[in-house]
XYZ file of C-alpha atoms in Angstrom:
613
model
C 0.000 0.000 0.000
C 2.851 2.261 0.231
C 3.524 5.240 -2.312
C -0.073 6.046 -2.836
C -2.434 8.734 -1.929
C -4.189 7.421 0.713
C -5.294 9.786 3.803
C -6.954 9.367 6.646
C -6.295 7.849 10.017
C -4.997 4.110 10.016
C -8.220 2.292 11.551
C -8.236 0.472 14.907
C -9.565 -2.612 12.912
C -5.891 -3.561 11.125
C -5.430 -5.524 14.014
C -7.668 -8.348 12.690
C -5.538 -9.385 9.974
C -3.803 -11.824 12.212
C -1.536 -13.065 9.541
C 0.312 -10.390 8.259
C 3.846 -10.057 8.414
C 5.035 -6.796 6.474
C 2.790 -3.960 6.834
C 3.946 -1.167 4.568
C 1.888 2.356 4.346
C 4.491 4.099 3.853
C 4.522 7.352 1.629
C 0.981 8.272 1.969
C -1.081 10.935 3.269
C -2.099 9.344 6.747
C -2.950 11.665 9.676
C -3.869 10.929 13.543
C -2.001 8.594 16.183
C -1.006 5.275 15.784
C -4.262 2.825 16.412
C -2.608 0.273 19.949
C -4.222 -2.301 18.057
C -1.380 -2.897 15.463
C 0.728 -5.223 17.463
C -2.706 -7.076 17.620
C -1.485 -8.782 14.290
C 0.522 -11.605 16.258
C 2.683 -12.376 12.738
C 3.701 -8.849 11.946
C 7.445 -8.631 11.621
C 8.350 -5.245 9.874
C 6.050 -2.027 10.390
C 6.306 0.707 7.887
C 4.623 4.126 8.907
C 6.825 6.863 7.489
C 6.453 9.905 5.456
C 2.993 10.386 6.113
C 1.456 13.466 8.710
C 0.830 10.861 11.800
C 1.069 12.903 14.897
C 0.673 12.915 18.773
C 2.821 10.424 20.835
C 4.295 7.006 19.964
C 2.526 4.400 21.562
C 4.107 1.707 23.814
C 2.007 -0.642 22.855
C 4.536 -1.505 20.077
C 6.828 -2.937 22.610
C 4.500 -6.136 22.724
C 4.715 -6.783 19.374
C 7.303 -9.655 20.097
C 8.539 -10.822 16.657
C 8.811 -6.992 15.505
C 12.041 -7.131 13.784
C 12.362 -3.234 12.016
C 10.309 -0.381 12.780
C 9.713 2.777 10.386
C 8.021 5.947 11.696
C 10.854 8.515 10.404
C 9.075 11.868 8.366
C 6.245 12.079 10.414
C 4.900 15.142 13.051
C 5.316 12.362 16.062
C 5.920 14.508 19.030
C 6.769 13.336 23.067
C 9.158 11.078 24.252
C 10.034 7.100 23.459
C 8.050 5.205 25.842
C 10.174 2.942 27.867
C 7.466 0.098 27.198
C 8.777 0.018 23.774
C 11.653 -1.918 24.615
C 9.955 -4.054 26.847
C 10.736 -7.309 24.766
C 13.656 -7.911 22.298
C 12.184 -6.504 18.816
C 13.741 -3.814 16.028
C 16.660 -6.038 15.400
C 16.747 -5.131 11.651
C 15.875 -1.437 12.213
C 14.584 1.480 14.010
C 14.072 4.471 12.619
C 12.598 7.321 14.286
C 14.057 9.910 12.153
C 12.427 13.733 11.019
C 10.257 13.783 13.548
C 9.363 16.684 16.696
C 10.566 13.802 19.387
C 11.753 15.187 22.290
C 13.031 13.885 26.009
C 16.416 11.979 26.948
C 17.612 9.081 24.680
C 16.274 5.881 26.466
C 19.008 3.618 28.087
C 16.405 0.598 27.612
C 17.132 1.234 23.785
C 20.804 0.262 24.087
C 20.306 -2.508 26.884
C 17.292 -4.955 25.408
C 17.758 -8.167 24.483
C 21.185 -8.606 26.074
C 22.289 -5.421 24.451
C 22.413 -6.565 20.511
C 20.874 -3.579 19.498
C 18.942 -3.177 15.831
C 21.328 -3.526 12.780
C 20.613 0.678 12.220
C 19.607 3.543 14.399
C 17.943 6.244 12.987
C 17.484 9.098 15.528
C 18.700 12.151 13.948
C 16.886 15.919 13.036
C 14.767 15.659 16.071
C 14.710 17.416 19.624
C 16.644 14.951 22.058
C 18.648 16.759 24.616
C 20.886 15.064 27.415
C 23.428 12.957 27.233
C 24.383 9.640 24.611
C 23.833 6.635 27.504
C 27.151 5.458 28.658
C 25.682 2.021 29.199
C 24.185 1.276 25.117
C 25.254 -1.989 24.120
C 24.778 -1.733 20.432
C 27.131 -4.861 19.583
C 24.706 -5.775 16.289
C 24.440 -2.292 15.319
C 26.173 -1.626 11.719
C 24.916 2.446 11.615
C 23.687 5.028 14.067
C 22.481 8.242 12.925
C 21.834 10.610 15.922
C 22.669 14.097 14.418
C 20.458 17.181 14.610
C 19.533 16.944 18.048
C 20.498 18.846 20.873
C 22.592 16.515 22.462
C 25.460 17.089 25.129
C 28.236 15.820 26.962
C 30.949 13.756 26.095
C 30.947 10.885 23.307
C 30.333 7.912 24.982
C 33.751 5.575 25.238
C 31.031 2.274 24.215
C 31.298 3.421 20.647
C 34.785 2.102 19.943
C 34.289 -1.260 21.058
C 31.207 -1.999 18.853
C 32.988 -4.037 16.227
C 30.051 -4.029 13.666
C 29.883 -0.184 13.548
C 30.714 0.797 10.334
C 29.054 4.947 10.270
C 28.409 6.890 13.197
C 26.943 10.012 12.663
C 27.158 12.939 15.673
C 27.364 15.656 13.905
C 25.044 19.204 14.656
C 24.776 18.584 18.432
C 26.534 19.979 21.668
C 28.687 17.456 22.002
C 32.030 18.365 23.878
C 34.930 16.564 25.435
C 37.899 14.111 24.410
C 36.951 11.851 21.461
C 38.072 8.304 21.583
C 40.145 7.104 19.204
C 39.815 3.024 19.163
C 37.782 1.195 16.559
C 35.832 3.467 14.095
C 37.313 6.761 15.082
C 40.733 5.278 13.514
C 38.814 6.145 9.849
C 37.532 9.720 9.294
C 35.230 8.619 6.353
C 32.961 6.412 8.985
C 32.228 9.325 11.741
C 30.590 12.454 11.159
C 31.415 15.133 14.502
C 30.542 18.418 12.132
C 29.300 21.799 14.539
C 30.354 19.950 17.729
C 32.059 23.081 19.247
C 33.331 21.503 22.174
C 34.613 18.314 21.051
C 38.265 17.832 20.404
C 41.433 15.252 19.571
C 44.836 14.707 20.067
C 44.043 12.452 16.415
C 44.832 14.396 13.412
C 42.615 12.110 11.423
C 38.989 13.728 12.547
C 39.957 17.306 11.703
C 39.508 18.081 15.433
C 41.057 20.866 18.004
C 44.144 19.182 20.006
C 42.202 19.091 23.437
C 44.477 21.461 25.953
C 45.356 18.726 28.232
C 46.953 16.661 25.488
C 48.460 19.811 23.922
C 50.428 20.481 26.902
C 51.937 17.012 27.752
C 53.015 17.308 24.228
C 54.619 20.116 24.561
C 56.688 19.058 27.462
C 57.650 15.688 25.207
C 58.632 18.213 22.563
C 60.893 20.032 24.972
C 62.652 17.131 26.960
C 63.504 15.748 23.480
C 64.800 19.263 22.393
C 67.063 19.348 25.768
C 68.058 15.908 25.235
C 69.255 16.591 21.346
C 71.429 19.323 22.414
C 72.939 17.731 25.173
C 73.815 14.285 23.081
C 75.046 16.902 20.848
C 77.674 18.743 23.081
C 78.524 15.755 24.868
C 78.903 13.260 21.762
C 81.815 14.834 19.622
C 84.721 14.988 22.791
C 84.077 11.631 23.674
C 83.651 10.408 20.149
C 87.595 11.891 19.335
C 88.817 10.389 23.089
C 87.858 7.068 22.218
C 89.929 7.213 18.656
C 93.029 8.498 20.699
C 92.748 5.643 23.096
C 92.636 3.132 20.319
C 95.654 5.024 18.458
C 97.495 4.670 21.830
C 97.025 1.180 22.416
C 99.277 -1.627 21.583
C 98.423 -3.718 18.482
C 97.255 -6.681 20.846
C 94.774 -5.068 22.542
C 93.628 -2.758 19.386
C 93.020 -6.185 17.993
C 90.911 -7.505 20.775
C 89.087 -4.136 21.123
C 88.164 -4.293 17.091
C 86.941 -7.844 17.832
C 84.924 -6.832 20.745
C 83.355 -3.928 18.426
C 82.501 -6.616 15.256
C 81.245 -8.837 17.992
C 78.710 -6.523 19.487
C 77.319 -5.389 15.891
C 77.390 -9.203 14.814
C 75.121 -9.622 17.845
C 73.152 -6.548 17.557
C 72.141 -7.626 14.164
C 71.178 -11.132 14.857
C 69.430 -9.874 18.225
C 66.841 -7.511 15.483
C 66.859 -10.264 13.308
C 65.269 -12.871 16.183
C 63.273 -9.494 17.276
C 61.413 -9.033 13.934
C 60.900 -13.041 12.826
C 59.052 -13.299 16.709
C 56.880 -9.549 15.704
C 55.923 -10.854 12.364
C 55.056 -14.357 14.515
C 53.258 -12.469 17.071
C 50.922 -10.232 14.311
C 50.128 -13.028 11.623
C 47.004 -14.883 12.571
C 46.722 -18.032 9.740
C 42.814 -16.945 8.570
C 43.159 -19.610 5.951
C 43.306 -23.070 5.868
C 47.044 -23.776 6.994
C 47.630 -26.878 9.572
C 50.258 -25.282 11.165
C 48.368 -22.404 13.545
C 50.185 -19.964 15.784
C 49.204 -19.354 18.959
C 48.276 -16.157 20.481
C 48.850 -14.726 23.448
C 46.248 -14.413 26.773
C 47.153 -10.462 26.396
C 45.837 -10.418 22.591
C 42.636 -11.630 23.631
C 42.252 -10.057 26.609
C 42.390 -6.659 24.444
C 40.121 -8.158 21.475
C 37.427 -8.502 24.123
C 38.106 -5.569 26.137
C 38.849 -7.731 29.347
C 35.874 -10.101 28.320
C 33.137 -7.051 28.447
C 30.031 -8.432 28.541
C 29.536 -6.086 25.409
C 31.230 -8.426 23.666
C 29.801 -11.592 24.968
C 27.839 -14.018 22.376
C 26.624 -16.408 24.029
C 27.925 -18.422 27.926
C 27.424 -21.557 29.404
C 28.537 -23.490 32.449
C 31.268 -25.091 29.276
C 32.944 -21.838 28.933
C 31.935 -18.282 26.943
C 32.096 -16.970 23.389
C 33.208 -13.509 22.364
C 33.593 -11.783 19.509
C 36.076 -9.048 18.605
C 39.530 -8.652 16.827
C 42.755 -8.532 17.153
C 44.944 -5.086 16.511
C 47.593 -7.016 13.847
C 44.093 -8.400 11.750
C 41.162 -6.687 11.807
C 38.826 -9.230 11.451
C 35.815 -10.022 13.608
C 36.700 -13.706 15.020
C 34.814 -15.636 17.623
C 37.042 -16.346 20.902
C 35.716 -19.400 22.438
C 37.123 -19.224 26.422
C 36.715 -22.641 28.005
C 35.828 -23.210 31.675
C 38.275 -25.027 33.434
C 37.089 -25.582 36.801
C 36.458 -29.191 35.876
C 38.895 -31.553 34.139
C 36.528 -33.045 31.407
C 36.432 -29.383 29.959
C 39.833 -29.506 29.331
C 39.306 -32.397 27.673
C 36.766 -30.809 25.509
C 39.217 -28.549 24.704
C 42.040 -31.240 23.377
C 38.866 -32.969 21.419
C 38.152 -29.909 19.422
C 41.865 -29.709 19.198
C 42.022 -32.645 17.269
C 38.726 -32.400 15.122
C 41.264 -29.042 13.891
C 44.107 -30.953 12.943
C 42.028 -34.041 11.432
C 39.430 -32.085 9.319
C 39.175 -29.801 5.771
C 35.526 -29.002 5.274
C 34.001 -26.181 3.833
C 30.581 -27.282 6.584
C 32.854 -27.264 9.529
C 33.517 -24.620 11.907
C 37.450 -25.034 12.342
C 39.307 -22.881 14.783
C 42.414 -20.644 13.026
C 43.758 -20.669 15.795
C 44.560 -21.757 19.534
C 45.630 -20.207 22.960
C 46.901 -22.370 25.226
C 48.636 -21.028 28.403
C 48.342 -19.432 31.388
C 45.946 -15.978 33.198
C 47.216 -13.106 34.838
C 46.288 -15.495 38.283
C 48.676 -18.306 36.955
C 45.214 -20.640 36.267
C 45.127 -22.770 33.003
C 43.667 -20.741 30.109
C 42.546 -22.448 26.868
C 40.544 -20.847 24.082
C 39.802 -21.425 20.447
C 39.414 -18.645 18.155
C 37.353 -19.192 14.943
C 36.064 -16.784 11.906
C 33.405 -14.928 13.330
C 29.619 -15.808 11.645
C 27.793 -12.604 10.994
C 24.557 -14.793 10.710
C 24.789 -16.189 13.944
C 23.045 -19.540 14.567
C 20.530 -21.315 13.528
C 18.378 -21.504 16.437
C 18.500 -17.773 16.336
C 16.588 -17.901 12.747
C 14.429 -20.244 13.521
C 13.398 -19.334 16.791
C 12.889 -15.991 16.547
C 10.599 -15.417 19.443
C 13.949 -16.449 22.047
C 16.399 -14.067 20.471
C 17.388 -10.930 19.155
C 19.934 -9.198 17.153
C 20.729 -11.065 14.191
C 18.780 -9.546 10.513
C 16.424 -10.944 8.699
C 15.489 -13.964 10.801
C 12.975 -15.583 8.600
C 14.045 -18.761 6.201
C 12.122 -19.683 3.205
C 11.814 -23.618 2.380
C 15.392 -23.294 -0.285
C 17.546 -22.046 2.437
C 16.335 -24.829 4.858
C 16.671 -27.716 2.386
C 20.089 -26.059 1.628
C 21.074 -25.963 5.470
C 20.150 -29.434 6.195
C 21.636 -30.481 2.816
C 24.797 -28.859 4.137
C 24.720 -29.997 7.927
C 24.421 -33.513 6.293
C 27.695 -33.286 4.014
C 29.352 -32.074 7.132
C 28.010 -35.428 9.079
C 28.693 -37.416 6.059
C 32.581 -36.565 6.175
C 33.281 -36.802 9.807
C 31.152 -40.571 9.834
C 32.401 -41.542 6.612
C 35.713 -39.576 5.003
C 37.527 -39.364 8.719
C 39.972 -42.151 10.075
C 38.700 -42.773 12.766
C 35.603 -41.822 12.167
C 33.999 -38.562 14.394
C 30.613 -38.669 16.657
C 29.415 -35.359 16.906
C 27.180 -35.949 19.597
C 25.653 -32.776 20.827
C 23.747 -32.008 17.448
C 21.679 -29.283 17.806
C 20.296 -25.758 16.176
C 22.731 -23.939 18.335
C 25.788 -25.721 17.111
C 24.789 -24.574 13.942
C 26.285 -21.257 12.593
C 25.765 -19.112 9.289
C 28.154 -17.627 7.531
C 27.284 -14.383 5.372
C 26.214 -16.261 2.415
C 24.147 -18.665 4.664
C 26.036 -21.589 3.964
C 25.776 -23.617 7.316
C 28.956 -24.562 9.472
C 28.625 -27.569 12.111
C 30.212 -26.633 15.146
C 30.851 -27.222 19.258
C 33.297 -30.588 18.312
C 33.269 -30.594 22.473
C 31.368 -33.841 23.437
C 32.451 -35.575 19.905
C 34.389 -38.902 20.163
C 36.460 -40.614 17.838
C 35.950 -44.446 17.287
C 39.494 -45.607 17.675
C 40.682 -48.220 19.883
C 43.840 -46.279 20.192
C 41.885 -43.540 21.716
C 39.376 -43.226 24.724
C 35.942 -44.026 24.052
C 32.979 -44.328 26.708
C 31.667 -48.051 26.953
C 28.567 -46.772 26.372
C 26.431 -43.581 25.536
C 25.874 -43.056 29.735
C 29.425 -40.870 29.729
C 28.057 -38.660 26.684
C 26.960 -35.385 26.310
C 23.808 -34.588 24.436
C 20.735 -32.147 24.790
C 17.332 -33.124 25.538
C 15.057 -33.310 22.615
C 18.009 -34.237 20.504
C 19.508 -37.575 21.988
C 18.645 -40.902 20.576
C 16.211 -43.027 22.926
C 19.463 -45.734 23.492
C 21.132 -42.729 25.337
C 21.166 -43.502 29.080
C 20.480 -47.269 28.041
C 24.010 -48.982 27.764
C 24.142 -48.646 24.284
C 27.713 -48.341 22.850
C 27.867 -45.551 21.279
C 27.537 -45.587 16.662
C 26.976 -43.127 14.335
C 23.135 -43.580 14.739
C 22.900 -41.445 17.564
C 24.137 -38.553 15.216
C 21.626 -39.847 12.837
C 18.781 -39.231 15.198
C 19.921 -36.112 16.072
C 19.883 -34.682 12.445
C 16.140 -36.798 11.963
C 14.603 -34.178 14.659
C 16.674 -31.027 13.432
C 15.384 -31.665 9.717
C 11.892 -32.153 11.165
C 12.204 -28.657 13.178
C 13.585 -27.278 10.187
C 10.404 -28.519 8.820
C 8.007 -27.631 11.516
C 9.378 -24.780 13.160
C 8.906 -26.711 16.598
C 11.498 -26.941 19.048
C 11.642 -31.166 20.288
C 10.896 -29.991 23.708
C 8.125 -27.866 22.816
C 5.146 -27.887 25.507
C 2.987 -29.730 23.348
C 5.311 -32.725 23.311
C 4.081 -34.756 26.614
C 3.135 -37.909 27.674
C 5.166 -39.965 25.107
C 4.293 -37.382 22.104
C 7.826 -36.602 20.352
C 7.891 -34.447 17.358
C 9.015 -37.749 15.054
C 5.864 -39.243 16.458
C 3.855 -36.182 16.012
C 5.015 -35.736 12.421
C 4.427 -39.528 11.859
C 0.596 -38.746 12.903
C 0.369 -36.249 9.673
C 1.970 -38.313 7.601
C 1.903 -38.357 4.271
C -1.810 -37.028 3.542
C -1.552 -33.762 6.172
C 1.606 -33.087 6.113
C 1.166 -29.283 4.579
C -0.372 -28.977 8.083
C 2.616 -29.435 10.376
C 4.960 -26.869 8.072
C 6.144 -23.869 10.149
C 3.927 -20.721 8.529
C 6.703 -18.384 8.994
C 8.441 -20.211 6.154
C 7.918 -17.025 3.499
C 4.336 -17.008 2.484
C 4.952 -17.003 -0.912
C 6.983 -19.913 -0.745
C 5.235 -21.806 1.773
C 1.937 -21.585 -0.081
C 3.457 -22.623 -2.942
C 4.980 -25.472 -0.808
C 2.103 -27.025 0.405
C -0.202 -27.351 -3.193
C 2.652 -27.947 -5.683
C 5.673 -29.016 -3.887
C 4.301 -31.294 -1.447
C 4.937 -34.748 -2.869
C 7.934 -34.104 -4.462
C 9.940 -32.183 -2.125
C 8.320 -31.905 1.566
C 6.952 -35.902 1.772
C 10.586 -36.738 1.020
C 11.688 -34.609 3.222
C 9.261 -35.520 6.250
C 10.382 -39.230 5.396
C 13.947 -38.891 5.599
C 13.360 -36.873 8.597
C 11.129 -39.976 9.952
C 13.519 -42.925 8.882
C 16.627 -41.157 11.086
C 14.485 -41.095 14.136
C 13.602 -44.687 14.321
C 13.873 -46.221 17.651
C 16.115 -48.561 16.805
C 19.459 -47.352 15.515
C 19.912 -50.598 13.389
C 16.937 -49.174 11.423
C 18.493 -45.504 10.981
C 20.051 -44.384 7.115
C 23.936 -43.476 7.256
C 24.342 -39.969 6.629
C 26.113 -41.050 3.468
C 22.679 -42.025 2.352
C 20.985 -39.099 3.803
C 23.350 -36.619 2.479
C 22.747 -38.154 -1.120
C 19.161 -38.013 -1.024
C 18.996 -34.663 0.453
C 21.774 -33.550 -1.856
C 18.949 -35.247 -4.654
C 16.220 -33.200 -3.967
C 17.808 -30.052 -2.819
C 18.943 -29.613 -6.502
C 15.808 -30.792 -8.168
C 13.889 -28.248 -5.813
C 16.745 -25.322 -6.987
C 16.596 -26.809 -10.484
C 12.334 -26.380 -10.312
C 12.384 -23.207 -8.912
C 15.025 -21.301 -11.687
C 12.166 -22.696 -14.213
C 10.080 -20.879 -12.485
């Protein structure tokens, strides 16, 4: 409906279409308030309001509207402040944009701290009437712009800026901003921050074009001078010595001018091979192998104490009772990477550690997540430290797309059916080579949505190698699948039961993620009680209702067209495969070299299909 000429208020009523998930009216002639009842459309994922003549205040009632992902009210006569209640739950994580309006009030600190502190992927603030101060405690760690100039803004710029890692423009400018800059992170490039009519800001940095702050001015002075005084007296005192020493050696028998010239080719000889040593253990220290090299260097516990800011919580993924993941870089490679700290205050996480270790040095895949490289060594306390440190996946995991109700932060969550037959296609090639193409082969063990991540193209990396085991008799194996780890929903029914432990279980494991790929239902949904499962409940619709148990929010284009022409020759295949790797017996499961073929089958005929189209 957008880019019409309809005017009007926006009726109370819109909240009855339940099953709406983009609602654009954007670029109209719309007057009044925003009708409460819009987040009464329990689908609606991306709101579009702007560039019409709404007015009056914006209405908290948008904060309920869980699954909200980007919000659009900019070039509108909105007036007041942001209600708090707006940020009640995690939404906006694609966008919020509040821009060219007559908002007034404090920035909110709720804005910056929801949902763990991801933040939306742009912030959209700017020609509007905020006053106060930027919020010291914003943790915007998803957030790739922030526009929040033509206000009336004071204060200092807030040092949280230069440790968000995704930042790539920052835009301050036409405010009273005033103080130090900081200089980390995006303020190293001029291009990506915009400070213009900040009268009171300054920086010892010549690269933002800003007054040398007075305090830094005069320290450098002083440097300046010492340095001066210093010159002038190497100066006077350098010659006279200089001409005494060549006296001396004139003066000295032959012997001991001999052993004196040998002394003097001996300390350059050493000099030279002391740089030499110096530079090969810099250029050691600043190379990080992001490629696919066996041999990996290690780096230091300083490096990534200073990639995570002293493991900020502003930084922090994701933390279990295993360990923590953090993402940042290092200052000799850019980069985003993943830091993966383990928990040592057992011994079996160590050993998770030396497992993952050796899934590294065994494994080539292009569906694995494979550290680049290790730490290994010891904390400012003296205590063991051990941490992995992989490419950093801007699309997070997979839980986080599917699930979107649980999370917030990454873009976009919403998968139509092609990317989901590609992930699984691609979760079952990695399977398929660590079963299969390893010696010894690999269990996985712990397979799961969450040990799934995303890279930016969306091709899917298996990851977590912590609980995997190799079958090798030369290696240590439990007797049986009691000592394993596993999540609840996931593990295979002979977990628990004495079973030794087989490649099945991994089969199982990748039966109920392609059926929640499928359904959208988590395994340990509520409905899944007294003996129901979600194999068993997908066995119930199967084949005749199986359009029934698809996941709506699979694209509605898509999933429409899913369920009356694709059906029998892509989602009954599907739902079957997914049913034949959860059989109770795991002498009754596929192999994933199987599975991976027949996936591999129809993902291609469906991609092959759908170009006709």
């Amino acid at each position: 409906m957008e880019n019409n000429l309809l005017s009007g208020s926006i009726p109370s009523t819109i909240g009855k279409l339940q099953n709406l998930y983009i609602l654009n009216l954007s670029k109209n002639k719309l007057s009044g308030q925003i009708p409460p009842s819009v987040c009464d459309i329990t689908q609606l994922g991306k709101l579009y309001l702007d560039s019409n003549n709404l007015s009056g205040n914006i209405t908290g009632s948008l904060g309920q509207c869980k699954g909200l992902l980007e919000l659009n009210l900019s070039r509108n006569n909105l007036d007041g402040s942001i209600p708090v209640e707006l940020f009640a739950s995690p939404p906006f994580s694609l966008g919020l944009d509040f821009s060219h309006n007559n908002l007034t009030g404090e920035l909110p600190l709720e804005l910056g701290t929801v949902g763990a502190g991801a933040g939306p992927t742009s912030l959209h603030m700017e020609v509007n009437k905020f006053h106060g101060q930027i919020p010291a405690r914003w943790q915007l760690v998803s957030t790739v712009q922030i526009n929040l100039s033509h206000n009336d803004l004071s204060g200092v710029v807030p040092e949280f800026f230069e440790h968000l890692h995704m930042l790539e423009q920052l835009d301050l400018s036409y405010n009273n901003l005033e103080g130090d800059v900081p200089t980390g992170w995006i303020f190293e490039n001029s291009t990506a921050v915009l400070l213009d009519d900040n009268k009171g800001l300054c920086s010892n940095s010549s690269r933002l074009a800003l007054p040398i702050c007075p305090g830094l001015s005069a320290s450098a002075n002083k440097t300046k001078h010492h340095l001066s005084l210093l010159a002038t007296l190497l100066l006077i005192v350098l010659p006279p010595l200089t001409i005494a020493f060549l006296v001396l050696l004139w003066f000295l028998p032959t012997l001991w001018k001999s052993v004196v010239f040998s002394f003097l080719q001996l300390a350059v000889a050493s000099k030279k091979m002391f740089c030499f040593f110096a530079q090969q253990k810099r250029r050691e220290m600043h190379t990080v192998p992001f490629n696919d090299e066996k041999k990996l260097k290690r780096v230091s516990y300083q490096d990534i104490l200073k990639a995570t800011n002293w493991f900020s919580s502003l930084h922090t993924i994701s933390s279990t009772c295993t360990g923590s993941v953090y993402v940042g870089s290092f200052k000799f490679d850019r980069r985003l990477v993943a830091i993966k700290v383990f928990n040592l205050s057992e011994p079996s996480r160590c050993d998770s550690y030396f497992i993952e270790c050796e899934v590294l040095r065994n494994t080539r895949h292009r569906n694995i997540m494979c550290p680049v490289t290790v730490c290994s060594t010891l904390d400012s306390q003296n205590h063991e430290f051990k941490a992995l440190i992989f490419k950093f996946m801007v699309n997070g995991s997979l839980d986080r797309w599917l699930h979107t109700e649980q999370h917030n932060g990454i873009p976009g969550r919403v998968l139509n059916f092609g990317q989901r037959i590609c992930i699984a296609a691609d979760v079952a090639s990695a399977l398929d080579y660590v079963h299969n193409q390893l010696t010894p082969p690999l269990i996985h063990c712990d397979l799961k949505l969450e040990n799934i991540l995303l890279d930016d193209d969306m091709t899917a990396r298996l990851g977590d190698f912590g609980s995997a085991k190799f079958l090798s008799p030369d290696m240590f194996i439990p007797e049986s699948l009691d000592d394993v780890g596993g999540t609840v929903g996931y593990m295979a029914p002979e977990y628990g039961m004495g079973y030794e432990i087989s490649v099945g279980a991994d089969a199982y494991s990748f039966g109920v993620l392609l059926l929640e790929l499928l359904t959208g239902k988590r395994p340990t949904n509520d409905m899944f009680v007294d003996g129901l499962t979600l194999s068993i409940f997908s066995e119930s619709m199967f084949p005749e209702r199986v359009a029934e148990i698809l996941d709506p929010c699979m694209g509605h284009e898509e999933h429409q067209g899913c369920a009356e022409v694709w059906g029998q020759r892509y989602i009954v295949p599907l739902v079957a495969l997914g049913l034949s790797c959860t059989m109770e017996s795991p002498k009754d499961r596929p192999g994933m070299k199987d599975v991976c073929a027949k996936l591999s089958a129809i993902r291609d005929a469906f991609l092959e299909h759908r170009d006709d189209d």
